[in-house]
Amino acid sequence: MKVNELASKLGYEILTREHNDADIKDGYTSDLLSDVMGNASEESILITIQGHKNTLAVASQLDFPAVLICNNRTAALDMLETAEKLKIAVLRTKDNQFVSSYKVYCEIKG
Amino acid sequence: MVYKSDLHIHSCLSPCGDLEMSPSDIIQTAKSKGLNLIALTDHNSAMNCPALNELCMNDGEISCFFGIEVTSEEEVHILTLFDRLDSVMEFSDLIYKSLPEIYNDPDKFGDQVYVDSENNIIGEVDKYLGSPSGYNIASVIDKVHSLGGLVIPAHVDRPVYSLSSQLGFIPEENFDALELSKNYVLGGNSGGNRNIILNLDNFPHITNSDSHYLNDIGAVYSEFETDDLSIESLRNLLNRYQISMKIAKNRQS
């Protein structure tokens, strides 16, 4: 499923002004970036509360098309600037990571 | 003058610090271990630094820096060091205000008390100091540098609360140095995954005891030479990699 379709279906806010509308092949939920780097598969959507630019460093290494920020947490300005440069979408939801994981799983794997 | 420094020491203010860790006992123990420079670096608060300052000024044999071990938004522990009491107290206030409204339960997490120079408890900090602050790594660097302090990610090799555990890499930020843990310097296994530590060699290294108990003070330390002790001179020495990591003699055998 493409980034824009997922965001629209689940009502996610899109915080980045531009991104590649790439295919989301898998998902991974974690707030420890070292864990993400070690265990997530490529082209996943990352479900997390870590709204800072270091999240993008890991996301770009693994070719993630999107990062979903949960609990309506703030995404730092430099995170969004980095994301726009890398063409990675930063989405946001009021749902927590547990609920988000369920909803995203149903869409991309269900 | 040659400085034997332990710049990462917790006091009774840290919930995980022993109640015996009063500023005066820390100073006496540090002197007995042959140190002549220490920094008090509690989690997310500098409320014991005023007592340390008073004791150090009256002591004359040992010098002190003031610090905070900040928990960043990424839950990375970052050592911040200052030579001005007003600067560390200003930073302490900002960090404390940014902590979430989670209050300490001394029975579960430990006491968070601050004392005067004679070890009398003068207050208790309400918010739990183990929580992450509202400052991310980049904003900690900006704020601390603007206040004239040093920014040194703590125990970068450790498996918890470190750059390697939380991020898995050393970001290209304007760090003044990286701190390596006691276990790393002693050659033991610090439990962290050293293979994922990138850019470790791009920064100067220091080591400190990260003491939570009096006995641990000075087990490892960092040594450097200057005739003009200040945070600025330490920053310059770090830039030139003129600081060496040492192991206390009684531990070397």
XYZ file of C-alpha atoms in Angstrom:
363
model
C 0.000 0.000 0.000
C 1.208 3.507 -0.842
C 1.941 6.104 1.844
C -0.829 8.517 0.804
C -3.467 5.811 0.630
C -2.606 4.560 4.124
C -2.604 8.078 5.567
C -5.940 8.867 4.025
C -7.602 5.580 5.049
C -6.500 5.892 8.667
C -6.901 9.678 8.910
C -3.254 10.380 9.671
C -1.923 13.914 9.639
C 0.894 14.346 7.088
C 3.523 16.642 8.615
C 5.965 16.771 5.706
C 5.241 19.059 2.773
C 6.652 16.615 0.248
C 7.579 12.946 0.136
C 7.745 10.036 -2.266
C 4.428 8.241 -2.360
C 6.274 4.943 -2.098
C 5.035 1.483 -1.336
C 4.922 0.361 2.320
C 5.920 -3.297 2.341
C 6.078 -3.978 6.088
C 5.950 -2.282 9.472
C 7.974 -2.097 12.669
C 7.070 -0.680 16.068
C 9.817 0.470 18.431
C 11.146 3.494 20.270
C 14.701 2.194 20.442
C 16.397 3.102 17.196
C 19.191 0.599 17.722
C 16.493 -2.085 17.844
C 14.911 -0.721 14.664
C 18.258 -0.758 12.906
C 18.960 -4.322 13.986
C 15.552 -5.882 13.380
C 13.263 -3.944 11.038
C 12.958 -4.989 7.410
C 13.524 -2.546 4.581
C 10.714 -0.414 3.151
C 8.745 -0.573 6.420
C 6.672 2.093 8.067
C 8.180 2.865 11.479
C 5.643 3.293 14.295
C 7.252 5.239 17.137
C 7.107 8.223 19.490
C 10.672 9.347 18.674
C 10.027 12.653 16.918
C 13.570 13.839 16.234
C 15.915 13.805 13.291
C 17.915 10.755 14.384
C 14.839 8.676 13.593
C 15.280 9.748 9.964
C 18.914 8.623 9.921
C 17.741 5.093 10.667
C 14.704 5.396 8.391
C 16.830 6.427 5.422
C 19.324 3.642 6.019
C 16.506 1.083 5.787
C 14.626 2.825 2.953
C 11.524 3.446 5.052
C 8.929 5.369 3.057
C 7.239 6.697 6.210
C 7.512 7.263 9.957
C 4.321 7.396 12.030
C 4.538 9.511 15.189
C 2.080 8.278 17.836
C 0.295 9.905 20.790
C 0.189 13.201 18.898
C 3.773 13.841 19.945
C 5.646 16.818 18.559
C 7.973 16.262 15.627
C 11.000 18.558 15.879
C 11.363 21.106 13.081
C 14.764 19.740 12.061
C 13.193 16.273 11.839
C 10.670 17.515 9.279
C 13.368 19.389 7.336
C 15.495 16.231 7.200
C 12.481 14.139 6.174
C 11.619 16.500 3.338
C 15.186 16.340 2.049
C 15.076 12.549 2.164
C 11.521 12.471 0.718
C 10.362 10.346 3.660
C 6.827 10.993 4.907
C 6.281 11.875 8.569
C 2.736 11.013 9.619
C 1.079 11.628 12.953
C -1.802 10.104 14.916
C -3.354 10.469 18.347
C -3.355 6.663 18.662
C -0.661 4.986 20.733
C 1.835 2.517 19.277
C -0.282 -0.535 20.162
C -3.429 0.706 18.461
C -1.461 2.106 15.518
C 0.320 -1.195 14.986
C -3.018 -3.024 14.821
C -4.570 -0.557 12.392
C -1.532 -0.410 10.111
C -1.141 -4.197 10.169
C -4.761 -4.639 9.084
C -4.204 -2.306 6.161
C -0.900 -3.587 4.832
C -1.047 -7.258 5.796
C -4.718 -7.948 6.475
C 49.103 21.626 37.131
C 48.099 18.013 36.494
C 44.428 17.313 37.151
C 43.137 13.875 38.076
C 39.453 14.316 37.408
C 36.292 12.310 37.971
C 33.618 14.335 36.225
C 30.613 12.045 36.566
C 29.503 11.519 40.163
C 25.954 11.207 41.490
C 24.825 12.434 44.887
C 21.909 11.632 47.185
C 19.778 13.794 44.871
C 19.734 11.099 42.186
C 17.032 8.534 43.002
C 19.562 5.778 42.304
C 22.340 7.485 44.322
C 23.187 6.266 47.815
C 21.937 8.517 50.633
C 25.546 8.622 51.893
C 26.540 10.503 48.742
C 26.483 13.980 50.250
C 28.628 16.661 48.617
C 30.915 16.796 51.667
C 31.443 13.017 51.762
C 32.018 12.971 47.995
C 34.746 15.628 48.382
C 36.456 13.816 51.254
C 36.370 10.488 49.414
C 37.622 12.039 46.161
C 40.572 13.611 47.990
C 41.401 10.311 49.696
C 41.531 8.697 46.207
C 44.021 11.322 45.003
C 41.627 13.267 42.798
C 41.902 17.055 42.604
C 38.954 17.791 40.318
C 35.419 16.437 40.460
C 32.050 17.249 38.974
C 28.690 16.546 40.542
C 26.329 15.296 37.834
C 22.939 14.206 39.084
C 20.119 13.099 36.810
C 18.250 16.119 35.420
C 18.930 18.422 38.389
C 21.784 20.458 39.883
C 20.159 21.106 43.270
C 23.185 19.768 45.175
C 25.668 21.979 43.304
C 25.300 25.031 45.595
C 26.486 22.938 48.564
C 29.335 21.506 46.473
C 30.390 25.010 45.454
C 30.504 26.229 49.054
C 32.477 23.186 50.209
C 34.950 23.393 47.328
C 35.623 27.090 47.856
C 36.362 26.465 51.543
C 38.443 23.369 50.869
C 41.156 24.781 48.646
C 42.713 21.414 47.737
C 40.117 20.177 45.273
C 38.413 21.940 42.369
C 34.856 21.394 41.234
C 32.824 21.644 38.075
C 29.045 21.591 38.153
C 27.012 19.359 35.939
C 23.846 17.551 35.111
C 23.470 14.146 33.504
C 20.580 15.084 31.261
C 18.189 12.464 29.925
C 17.400 13.579 26.398
C 14.091 13.021 24.657
C 15.732 9.989 23.009
C 16.438 8.677 26.557
C 20.167 9.095 26.000
C 22.180 10.154 29.060
C 24.294 13.217 28.289
C 26.895 14.640 30.634
C 26.823 18.445 30.707
C 29.547 20.358 32.563
C 29.842 23.985 33.650
C 32.279 26.042 35.713
C 29.712 28.651 36.709
C 27.141 27.856 39.358
C 24.596 30.326 37.926
C 24.824 28.679 34.489
C 24.208 25.168 35.793
C 21.317 26.364 37.966
C 19.726 28.121 34.984
C 20.062 24.948 32.907
C 18.774 22.824 35.806
C 15.649 24.965 36.003
C 14.972 24.582 32.265
C 15.458 20.824 32.363
C 13.303 20.392 35.468
C 10.438 22.393 33.957
C 10.586 20.217 30.837
C 10.265 16.932 32.775
C 6.872 15.226 32.528
C 4.470 15.561 35.470
C 5.501 12.222 36.916
C 6.185 12.462 40.630
C 8.769 10.504 42.562
C 7.725 7.693 44.865
C 10.750 7.378 47.199
C 9.718 3.841 48.228
C 9.864 2.658 44.615
C 12.555 4.798 43.007
C 14.644 6.133 45.923
C 15.026 9.479 47.640
C 15.701 12.716 45.740
C 17.012 14.979 48.486
C 19.334 17.960 48.420
C 21.459 19.074 51.321
C 23.469 21.987 52.658
C 27.236 21.936 53.207
C 26.748 20.308 56.628
C 24.703 17.395 55.291
C 21.368 18.713 56.550
C 18.544 17.820 54.178
C 17.058 21.106 53.003
C 14.612 19.854 50.424
C 13.259 17.109 48.234
C 12.664 17.258 44.469
C 9.084 16.334 43.542
C 9.213 15.243 39.902
C 10.859 11.883 39.194
C 14.367 12.694 37.936
C 14.668 9.472 35.930
C 12.186 10.689 33.319
C 13.356 11.974 29.946
C 13.508 15.755 29.632
C 11.798 17.639 26.822
C 15.153 18.415 25.192
C 16.402 16.281 22.315
C 20.139 15.756 21.720
C 20.486 18.693 19.320
C 18.667 21.097 21.644
C 20.743 19.992 24.657
C 23.865 20.852 22.652
C 22.506 24.260 21.609
C 21.407 25.237 25.109
C 24.497 24.007 26.950
C 26.921 25.574 24.483
C 25.056 28.892 24.696
C 25.505 28.726 28.490
C 29.228 28.034 28.087
C 29.117 24.339 29.050
C 30.474 21.079 27.648
C 28.312 18.325 26.128
C 29.588 14.763 26.489
C 27.314 11.779 25.780
C 27.658 9.485 28.802
C 28.910 5.866 28.816
C 28.433 5.533 25.049
C 29.371 1.852 25.100
C 26.749 0.766 27.643
C 23.671 -1.318 26.721
C 21.214 1.122 28.322
C 20.544 4.880 28.095
C 23.477 5.418 25.742
C 23.909 6.624 22.178
C 24.673 3.054 21.155
C 21.592 1.579 22.852
C 19.082 4.286 21.955
C 20.241 5.291 18.481
C 22.708 2.583 17.509
C 25.096 5.150 16.084
C 26.986 8.295 17.053
C 25.262 11.184 15.266
C 27.369 13.878 13.621
C 26.723 16.486 16.268
C 28.962 19.020 17.946
C 29.860 16.878 20.967
C 32.893 18.017 22.987
C 33.874 14.412 23.765
C 32.411 10.963 24.340
C 32.494 9.287 27.741
C 33.503 5.625 27.880
C 32.292 3.580 30.842
C 34.445 2.154 33.612
C 33.929 -1.376 32.308
C 35.073 -0.399 28.823
C 38.269 1.148 30.182
C 38.937 -1.777 32.519
C 38.718 -4.016 29.462
C 35.738 -5.965 30.678
C 32.510 -6.401 28.825
C 30.218 -3.429 29.254
C 27.361 -5.472 27.823
C 26.819 -3.139 24.898
C 27.184 -4.034 21.262
C 30.464 -2.427 20.254
C 29.976 -3.340 16.619
C 27.164 -0.865 16.174
C 29.191 2.024 17.559
C 30.032 4.149 14.573
C 32.129 7.298 14.564
C 33.562 6.474 17.987
C 36.955 7.647 16.800
C 35.694 10.989 15.524
C 35.628 12.436 19.042
C 38.038 12.645 21.981
C 37.266 10.247 24.828
C 37.117 10.684 28.560
C 36.234 8.263 31.316
C 34.659 8.777 34.725
C 33.454 6.536 37.499
C 29.696 7.341 37.185
C 29.671 6.672 40.942
C 26.444 6.085 42.811
C 28.340 4.866 45.930
C 31.311 6.480 47.714
C 33.516 3.429 47.151
C 33.303 3.764 43.376
C 34.661 7.313 43.163
C 37.900 7.556 41.174
C 37.974 3.887 40.084
C 38.707 5.294 36.638
C 39.481 8.940 35.911
C 40.671 11.342 33.245
C 43.972 13.176 33.492
C 45.084 16.401 31.841
C 47.414 19.320 32.453
C 46.620 23.027 32.476
C 47.639 26.134 34.391
C 44.282 27.758 33.903
C 41.490 25.433 34.946
C 38.149 26.255 33.337
C 35.551 24.669 31.101
C 37.050 26.650 28.214
C 40.549 25.267 28.828
C 39.125 21.752 29.113
C 37.274 22.290 25.818
C 40.560 23.297 24.167
C 42.412 20.309 25.628
C 39.675 17.987 24.375
C 39.885 19.536 20.912
C 43.576 18.671 20.912
C 42.958 15.189 22.379
C 45.187 16.152 25.337
C 43.372 14.122 27.952
C 44.097 10.563 28.979
C 41.949 7.856 30.523
C 43.389 6.256 33.666
C 42.655 3.363 35.983
C 43.121 3.795 39.752
C 46.355 2.096 40.865
C 44.709 -0.261 43.344
C 42.556 -1.646 40.533
C 45.367 -2.275 38.080
C 46.748 -5.407 39.740
